[in-house]
CSV table of C-alpha atoms in Angstrom, one decimal:
chain,number,residue,atom,x,y,z
D,118,UNK,CA,85.2,32.7,12.2
D,119,UNK,CA,85.5,32.5,8.4
D,120,UNK,CA,82.3,33.0,6.3
D,121,UNK,CA,81.0,29.7,4.9
D,122,UNK,CA,81.6,29.2,1.2
D,123,UNK,CA,78.6,29.3,-1.0
D,124,UNK,CA,78.5,27.4,-4.3
D,125,UNK,CA,76.3,28.3,-7.3
D,126,UNK,CA,74.6,25.1,-8.5
D,127,UNK,CA,72.7,26.7,-11.3
D,128,UNK,CA,72.4,30.1,-13.0
D,129,UNK,CA,69.7,30.2,-15.6
D,130,UNK,CA,71.3,33.2,-17.3
D,131,UNK,CA,74.4,31.1,-18.2
D,132,UNK,CA,74.7,28.5,-20.9
D,133,UNK,CA,76.1,25.1,-19.9
D,134,UNK,CA,78.6,23.0,-21.8
D,135,UNK,CA,76.0,21.2,-23.9
D,136,UNK,CA,74.7,24.5,-25.3
D,137,UNK,CA,71.4,25.0,-23.4
D,138,UNK,CA,70.1,26.9,-20.5
D,139,UNK,CA,68.4,25.5,-17.4
D,140,UNK,CA,65.5,27.5,-16.1
D,141,UNK,CA,65.9,27.6,-12.3
D,142,UNK,CA,62.2,28.1,-11.5
D,143,UNK,CA,61.4,24.9,-13.4
D,144,UNK,CA,63.5,22.7,-11.2
D,145,UNK,CA,62.0,20.2,-8.7
D,146,UNK,CA,64.1,20.2,-5.5
D,147,UNK,CA,62.0,18.3,-3.0
D,148,UNK,CA,63.7,15.0,-3.4
D,149,UNK,CA,67.2,16.6,-3.3
D,150,UNK,CA,66.4,18.6,-0.2
D,151,UNK,CA,65.3,15.4,1.6
D,152,UNK,CA,68.7,13.8,0.7
D,153,UNK,CA,71.1,16.6,-0.3
D,154,UNK,CA,74.0,14.3,-1.1
D,155,UNK,CA,77.4,15.8,-2.2
D,156,UNK,CA,79.4,13.5,-4.5
D,157,UNK,CA,82.8,13.9,-6.0
D,158,UNK,CA,82.6,14.2,-9.8
D,159,UNK,CA,79.1,12.7,-10.1
D,160,UNK,CA,80.4,9.2,-9.1
D,161,UNK,CA,77.4,7.6,-7.5
D,162,UNK,CA,79.2,5.3,-5.1
D,163,UNK,CA,79.4,5.3,-1.3
D,164,UNK,CA,83.1,5.9,-1.3
D,165,UNK,CA,82.5,9.1,-3.4
D,166,UNK,CA,80.0,10.6,-0.9
D,167,UNK,CA,82.0,13.5,0.5
D,168,UNK,CA,79.3,15.3,2.5
D,169,UNK,CA,76.0,17.0,2.0
D,170,UNK,CA,74.6,20.5,1.2
D,171,UNK,CA,73.2,23.0,3.6
D,172,UNK,CA,71.1,26.1,3.3
D,173,UNK,CA,69.8,25.4,-0.2
D,174,UNK,CA,68.2,28.5,-1.6
D,175,UNK,CA,66.7,29.8,-4.9
D,176,UNK,CA,67.5,33.5,-5.3
D,177,UNK,CA,67.1,35.6,-8.5
D,178,UNK,CA,67.5,32.7,-10.9
D,179,UNK,CA,70.3,31.1,-8.9
D,180,UNK,CA,70.4,27.9,-6.9
D,181,UNK,CA,73.0,28.1,-4.2
D,182,UNK,CA,74.0,26.0,-1.3
D,183,UNK,CA,76.7,25.6,1.4
D,184,UNK,CA,78.9,22.5,1.4
D,185,UNK,CA,79.2,20.4,4.6
D,186,UNK,CA,82.1,18.1,4.1
D,187,UNK,CA,82.5,14.7,5.9
D,188,UNK,CA,86.0,15.4,7.2
D,189,UNK,CA,86.0,12.2,9.1
D,190,UNK,CA,86.9,10.5,5.8
D,191,UNK,CA,90.1,11.1,4.0
D,192,UNK,CA,88.5,12.0,0.7
D,193,UNK,CA,86.1,14.5,2.4
D,194,UNK,CA,89.0,16.1,4.4
D,195,UNK,CA,91.2,16.3,1.3
D,196,UNK,CA,88.6,18.0,-0.9
D,197,UNK,CA,87.4,20.2,2.0
D,198,UNK,CA,91.0,21.5,2.3
D,199,UNK,CA,91.2,22.1,-1.5
D,200,UNK,CA,88.0,24.1,-1.3
D,201,UNK,CA,89.2,26.1,1.7
D,202,UNK,CA,92.4,26.9,-0.1
D,203,UNK,CA,90.5,28.0,-3.3
D,204,UNK,CA,92.0,25.2,-5.5
D,205,UNK,CA,88.5,23.8,-6.2
D,206,UNK,CA,85.7,26.3,-6.8
D,207,UNK,CA,83.2,24.5,-8.9
D,208,UNK,CA,80.0,22.6,-8.3
D,209,UNK,CA,77.9,20.7,-10.8
D,210,UNK,CA,74.3,19.5,-10.8
D,211,UNK,CA,73.2,16.0,-11.6
D,212,UNK,CA,69.7,16.4,-13.1
D,213,UNK,CA,66.9,14.3,-14.5
D,214,UNK,CA,65.5,16.5,-17.4
D,215,UNK,CA,62.1,16.5,-19.0
D,216,UNK,CA,63.2,16.6,-22.6
D,217,UNK,CA,59.6,17.4,-23.8
D,218,UNK,CA,60.0,20.8,-22.0
D,219,UNK,CA,63.1,21.7,-24.0
D,220,UNK,CA,62.3,24.7,-26.2
D,221,UNK,CA,64.2,26.8,-28.7
D,222,UNK,CA,63.5,30.5,-27.9
D,223,UNK,CA,65.2,32.6,-30.6
D,224,UNK,CA,68.8,31.5,-30.6
D,225,UNK,CA,68.6,29.9,-27.2
D,226,UNK,CA,67.9,26.3,-26.3
D,227,UNK,CA,66.1,26.2,-22.9
D,228,UNK,CA,65.2,23.4,-20.6
D,229,UNK,CA,62.1,24.4,-18.7
D,230,UNK,CA,61.4,21.4,-16.5
D,231,UNK,CA,63.9,19.1,-14.6
D,232,UNK,CA,64.6,17.5,-11.2
D,233,UNK,CA,67.8,17.9,-9.2
D,234,UNK,CA,69.2,14.5,-8.2
D,235,UNK,CA,72.6,15.3,-6.7
D,236,UNK,CA,75.2,18.0,-6.7
D,237,UNK,CA,79.0,17.3,-6.9
D,238,UNK,CA,82.2,19.1,-6.2
D,239,UNK,CA,84.1,19.4,-9.5
D,240,UNK,CA,87.0,21.4,-10.8
D,241,UNK,CA,84.8,23.7,-12.9
D,242,UNK,CA,81.4,25.3,-12.3
D,243,UNK,CA,78.3,23.5,-13.6
D,244,UNK,CA,77.0,26.1,-15.9
D,245,UNK,CA,80.3,26.6,-17.7
D,246,UNK,CA,81.7,23.3,-18.6
D,247,UNK,CA,80.3,20.5,-16.4
D,248,UNK,CA,76.8,19.1,-15.9
D,249,UNK,CA,75.6,15.6,-15.4
D,250,UNK,CA,72.4,14.3,-17.1
D,251,UNK,CA,70.7,11.2,-15.7
D,252,UNK,CA,68.3,8.9,-17.5
D,253,UNK,CA,65.0,7.7,-15.9
D,254,UNK,CA,66.7,4.5,-14.8
D,255,UNK,CA,69.3,6.6,-12.9
D,256,UNK,CA,72.2,6.1,-15.3
D,257,UNK,CA,74.5,8.9,-16.4
D,258,UNK,CA,74.0,9.7,-20.1
D,259,UNK,CA,77.1,9.9,-22.3
D,260,UNK,CA,78.0,13.2,-23.8
D,261,UNK,CA,77.2,12.0,-27.3
D,262,UNK,CA,73.6,11.0,-26.2
D,263,UNK,CA,73.1,14.4,-24.7
D,264,UNK,CA,74.3,16.2,-27.7
D,265,UNK,CA,72.1,14.1,-30.0
D,266,UNK,CA,69.0,15.0,-27.9
D,267,UNK,CA,70.0,18.7,-28.0
D,268,UNK,CA,70.6,18.7,-31.7
D,269,UNK,CA,67.2,17.1,-32.4
D,270,UNK,CA,65.6,20.0,-30.7
D,271,UNK,CA,67.8,22.6,-32.4
D,272,UNK,CA,67.2,21.1,-35.9
D,273,UNK,CA,63.4,21.1,-35.5
D,274,UNK,CA,61.7,23.8,-37.6
D,275,UNK,CA,59.3,24.6,-34.7
D,276,UNK,CA,59.5,23.6,-31.1
D,277,UNK,CA,55.8,22.6,-31.0
D,278,UNK,CA,54.2,22.7,-34.5
D,279,UNK,CA,50.9,21.5,-33.1
D,280,UNK,CA,50.8,24.5,-30.8
D,281,UNK,CA,51.9,26.9,-33.5
D,282,UNK,CA,49.0,25.7,-35.8
D,283,UNK,CA,46.5,25.7,-33.0
D,284,UNK,CA,43.2,27.4,-33.8
D,285,UNK,CA,42.3,30.6,-32.2
D,286,UNK,CA,39.1,32.0,-30.9
D,287,UNK,CA,37.9,35.5,-29.8
D,288,UNK,CA,35.8,35.5,-26.7
D,289,UNK,CA,33.5,38.2,-25.3
D,290,UNK,CA,34.5,40.0,-22.1
D,291,UNK,CA,31.7,38.1,-20.2
D,292,UNK,CA,33.1,34.7,-21.5
D,293,UNK,CA,36.6,35.7,-20.5
D,294,UNK,CA,35.5,36.5,-17.0
D,295,UNK,CA,33.3,33.3,-16.7
D,296,UNK,CA,36.2,31.1,-17.8
D,297,UNK,CA,38.8,32.8,-15.7
D,298,UNK,CA,41.0,34.3,-18.4
D,299,UNK,CA,42.7,37.5,-17.3
D,300,UNK,CA,43.1,38.9,-20.8
D,301,UNK,CA,42.7,38.1,-24.4
D,302,UNK,CA,45.6,38.3,-26.9
D,303,UNK,CA,44.9,40.3,-30.0
D,304,UNK,CA,45.0,37.2,-32.2
D,305,UNK,CA,42.6,35.4,-29.8
D,306,UNK,CA,43.0,32.5,-27.4
D,307,UNK,CA,44.0,28.9,-28.3
D,308,UNK,CA,40.9,26.8,-28.7
D,309,UNK,CA,42.6,24.0,-26.7
D,310,UNK,CA,43.0,26.4,-23.8
D,311,UNK,CA,39.4,27.4,-24.0
D,312,UNK,CA,38.3,23.8,-24.2
D,313,UNK,CA,40.4,22.9,-21.2
D,314,UNK,CA,38.7,25.7,-19.2
D,315,UNK,CA,35.3,24.4,-20.3
D,316,UNK,CA,36.1,20.9,-19.3
D,317,UNK,CA,37.2,22.1,-16.0
D,318,UNK,CA,33.9,24.0,-15.5
D,319,UNK,CA,32.0,20.9,-16.7
D,320,UNK,CA,33.7,18.8,-14.0
D,321,UNK,CA,32.9,21.4,-11.4
D,322,UNK,CA,29.2,21.4,-12.5
D,323,UNK,CA,29.1,17.6,-12.2
D,324,UNK,CA,30.6,17.7,-8.8
D,325,UNK,CA,28.2,20.4,-7.6
D,326,UNK,CA,25.2,18.6,-9.2
D,327,UNK,CA,26.2,15.4,-7.3
D,328,UNK,CA,26.6,17.4,-4.1
D,329,UNK,CA,23.3,19.1,-4.6
D,330,UNK,CA,21.5,15.8,-5.2
D,331,UNK,CA,23.0,14.5,-1.9
D,332,UNK,CA,21.9,17.5,0.0
D,333,UNK,CA,18.4,17.2,-1.5
D,334,UNK,CA,18.2,13.6,-0.5
D,335,UNK,CA,19.4,14.4,3.0
D,336,UNK,CA,16.8,17.2,3.3
D,337,UNK,CA,14.0,15.0,2.0
D,338,UNK,CA,15.0,12.3,4.5
D,339,UNK,CA,15.0,14.8,7.4
D,340,UNK,CA,11.7,16.2,6.3
D,341,UNK,CA,10.1,12.7,6.2
D,342,UNK,CA,11.5,11.9,9.6
D,343,UNK,CA,10.1,15.2,11.0
D,344,UNK,CA,6.6,14.6,9.4
D,345,UNK,CA,6.6,11.0,10.8
D,346,UNK,CA,7.4,12.3,14.3
D,347,UNK,CA,4.7,14.9,14.1
D,348,UNK,CA,2.1,12.4,12.9
D,349,UNK,CA,3.1,10.0,15.7
D,350,UNK,CA,2.7,12.7,18.4
D,351,UNK,CA,-0.7,13.8,16.9
D,352,UNK,CA,-2.0,10.3,16.7
D,353,UNK,CA,-1.1,9.6,20.3
D,354,UNK,CA,-3.0,12.7,21.4
D,355,UNK,CA,-6.1,11.7,19.3
D,356,UNK,CA,-6.0,8.1,20.5
D,357,UNK,CA,-6.0,9.5,24.1
D,358,UNK,CA,-9.0,11.7,23.3
D,359,UNK,CA,-10.9,8.7,21.8
D,360,UNK,CA,-10.1,6.7,25.0
D,361,UNK,CA,-11.3,9.6,27.1
D,362,UNK,CA,-14.6,9.7,25.2
D,363,UNK,CA,-13.9,13.2,23.9
D,364,UNK,CA,-14.3,12.2,20.3
D,365,UNK,CA,-15.8,9.2,18.6
D,366,UNK,CA,-13.5,6.6,17.0
D,367,UNK,CA,-14.8,7.2,13.5
D,368,UNK,CA,-13.7,10.9,13.7
D,369,UNK,CA,-10.1,9.9,14.6
D,370,UNK,CA,-8.6,10.5,11.1
D,371,UNK,CA,-10.1,13.9,10.8
D,372,UNK,CA,-8.6,15.0,14.1
D,373,UNK,CA,-5.2,13.5,13.1
D,374,UNK,CA,-5.2,15.6,9.9
D,375,UNK,CA,-6.2,18.7,12.0
D,376,UNK,CA,-3.2,18.0,14.3
D,377,UNK,CA,-0.8,17.6,11.4
D,378,UNK,CA,-1.9,21.0,10.1
D,379,UNK,CA,-1.6,22.6,13.5
D,380,UNK,CA,-0.9,20.9,16.8
D,381,UNK,CA,-1.8,24.1,18.6
D,382,UNK,CA,-5.4,24.1,17.1
D,383,UNK,CA,-5.7,20.4,17.9
D,384,UNK,CA,-4.7,21.0,21.5
D,385,UNK,CA,-7.1,23.9,21.9
D,386,UNK,CA,-10.0,21.8,20.4
D,387,UNK,CA,-9.4,18.7,22.5
D,388,UNK,CA,-9.0,20.8,25.7
D,389,UNK,CA,-12.4,22.4,25.0
D,390,UNK,CA,-14.2,19.0,24.9
D,391,UNK,CA,-15.0,17.4,28.3
D,392,UNK,CA,-14.2,13.8,28.8
D,393,UNK,CA,-17.1,11.4,29.3
D,394,UNK,CA,-17.5,9.5,32.6
D,395,UNK,CA,-16.2,6.0,32.5
D,396,UNK,CA,-18.9,3.4,32.9
D,397,UNK,CA,-16.6,1.4,35.2
D,398,UNK,CA,-17.1,4.2,37.7
D,399,UNK,CA,-20.8,3.1,37.9
D,400,UNK,CA,-23.9,4.9,39.1
D,401,UNK,CA,-24.8,4.5,42.7
D,402,UNK,CA,-28.5,4.8,43.5
D,403,UNK,CA,-29.3,5.8,47.1
D,404,UNK,CA,-31.2,3.3,49.2
D,405,UNK,CA,-34.9,3.8,49.4
D,406,UNK,CA,-35.3,4.8,45.8
D,407,UNK,CA,-37.3,1.8,44.8
D,408,UNK,CA,-34.9,-0.8,46.3
D,409,UNK,CA,-32.8,-1.1,43.2
D,410,UNK,CA,-29.1,-0.3,43.3
D,411,UNK,CA,-27.1,-0.1,40.1
D,412,UNK,CA,-23.4,0.8,39.9
D,413,UNK,CA,-22.5,-0.3,36.4
D,414,UNK,CA,-24.1,-0.9,33.0
D,415,UNK,CA,-23.5,-4.6,33.4
D,416,UNK,CA,-25.5,-4.6,36.6
D,417,UNK,CA,-28.3,-2.7,34.9
D,418,UNK,CA,-28.4,-5.3,32.0
D,419,UNK,CA,-28.8,-8.0,34.6
D,420,UNK,CA,-32.0,-6.4,36.0
D,421,UNK,CA,-35.5,-7.7,35.0
D,422,UNK,CA,-37.7,-5.6,32.8
D,423,UNK,CA,-39.7,-4.4,35.9
D,424,UNK,CA,-36.5,-3.6,37.8
D,425,UNK,CA,-35.1,-1.6,34.9
D,426,UNK,CA,-38.4,0.3,34.7
D,427,UNK,CA,-38.4,0.9,38.4
D,428,UNK,CA,-34.8,2.2,38.3
D,429,UNK,CA,-35.6,4.5,35.4
D,430,UNK,CA,-38.6,6.0,37.2
D,431,UNK,CA,-37.1,6.2,40.7
D,432,UNK,CA,-33.6,7.6,39.5
D,433,UNK,CA,-33.9,9.3,36.1
D,434,UNK,CA,-30.6,11.2,36.7
D,435,UNK,CA,-28.7,7.9,37.3
D,436,UNK,CA,-30.4,6.3,34.4
D,437,UNK,CA,-29.3,9.1,32.1
D,438,UNK,CA,-25.7,8.9,33.2
D,439,UNK,CA,-25.5,5.2,32.4
D,440,UNK,CA,-26.4,6.0,28.8
D,441,UNK,CA,-24.1,8.9,28.2
């Protein structure tokens, strides 16, 4: 089985027909990889779609791919045969350049950022004599338009005068580390770069401050909820103790505060205090003890003065229990 042909779509070491170099690493290939259309001579019409590209790879400054021809159509079959017979050997990229990234480095004009739109089978390789440049609206630029753009960059005295005249600053080692700079040039760092780092750190500080405030609020809310739960539990214990007659009602708040400080101490204290006998249980006086029988305080209050005196004298223990 013959080895599949591989076409070089770009070689950033080779100057193209318009006089500039295209940096391979600066190319955006995602859109092309999702629809790796193969055209004939950059003619963007359905009848000129002759296949697609497979195994698109970036290796050592090269972009290479394998053609997959649509041999079910006459044009695809015809061009496929010409490629197989080595009559056609060239491929050409159709790109959308970022003209602001065009720089003059020494004698070379270099395009550093661009996007691959399509790749066509052409009679000559793309880097040598053929390349298609698209505008933002998807139209192919005329050769004169491309040359004008290139000449405007070539004739400029400096690629980026603003950058060349940028102020420099020398930072201490501690500042370099804090801002994340790996090294410091001998002439210093660009002030704009330092400011950008500082703005980035400022944004991080704002984000962390907001996050910290949120955590503090959550912690405070949780603390208040916990304190409320503790107070509720303690109050219920103290209310029960008041009901049981262990502590007087006017001492309730003091015992609540004791329980909030330490529930263990509150429990120990309340457990050590005996509950008073409920008056509703009454006091039964045995028959023959003066003929007066009292079971409750209400019954005692209904007695005459003489009967109360008789009860007190004949049953001092029962009398005492009624008034506990």
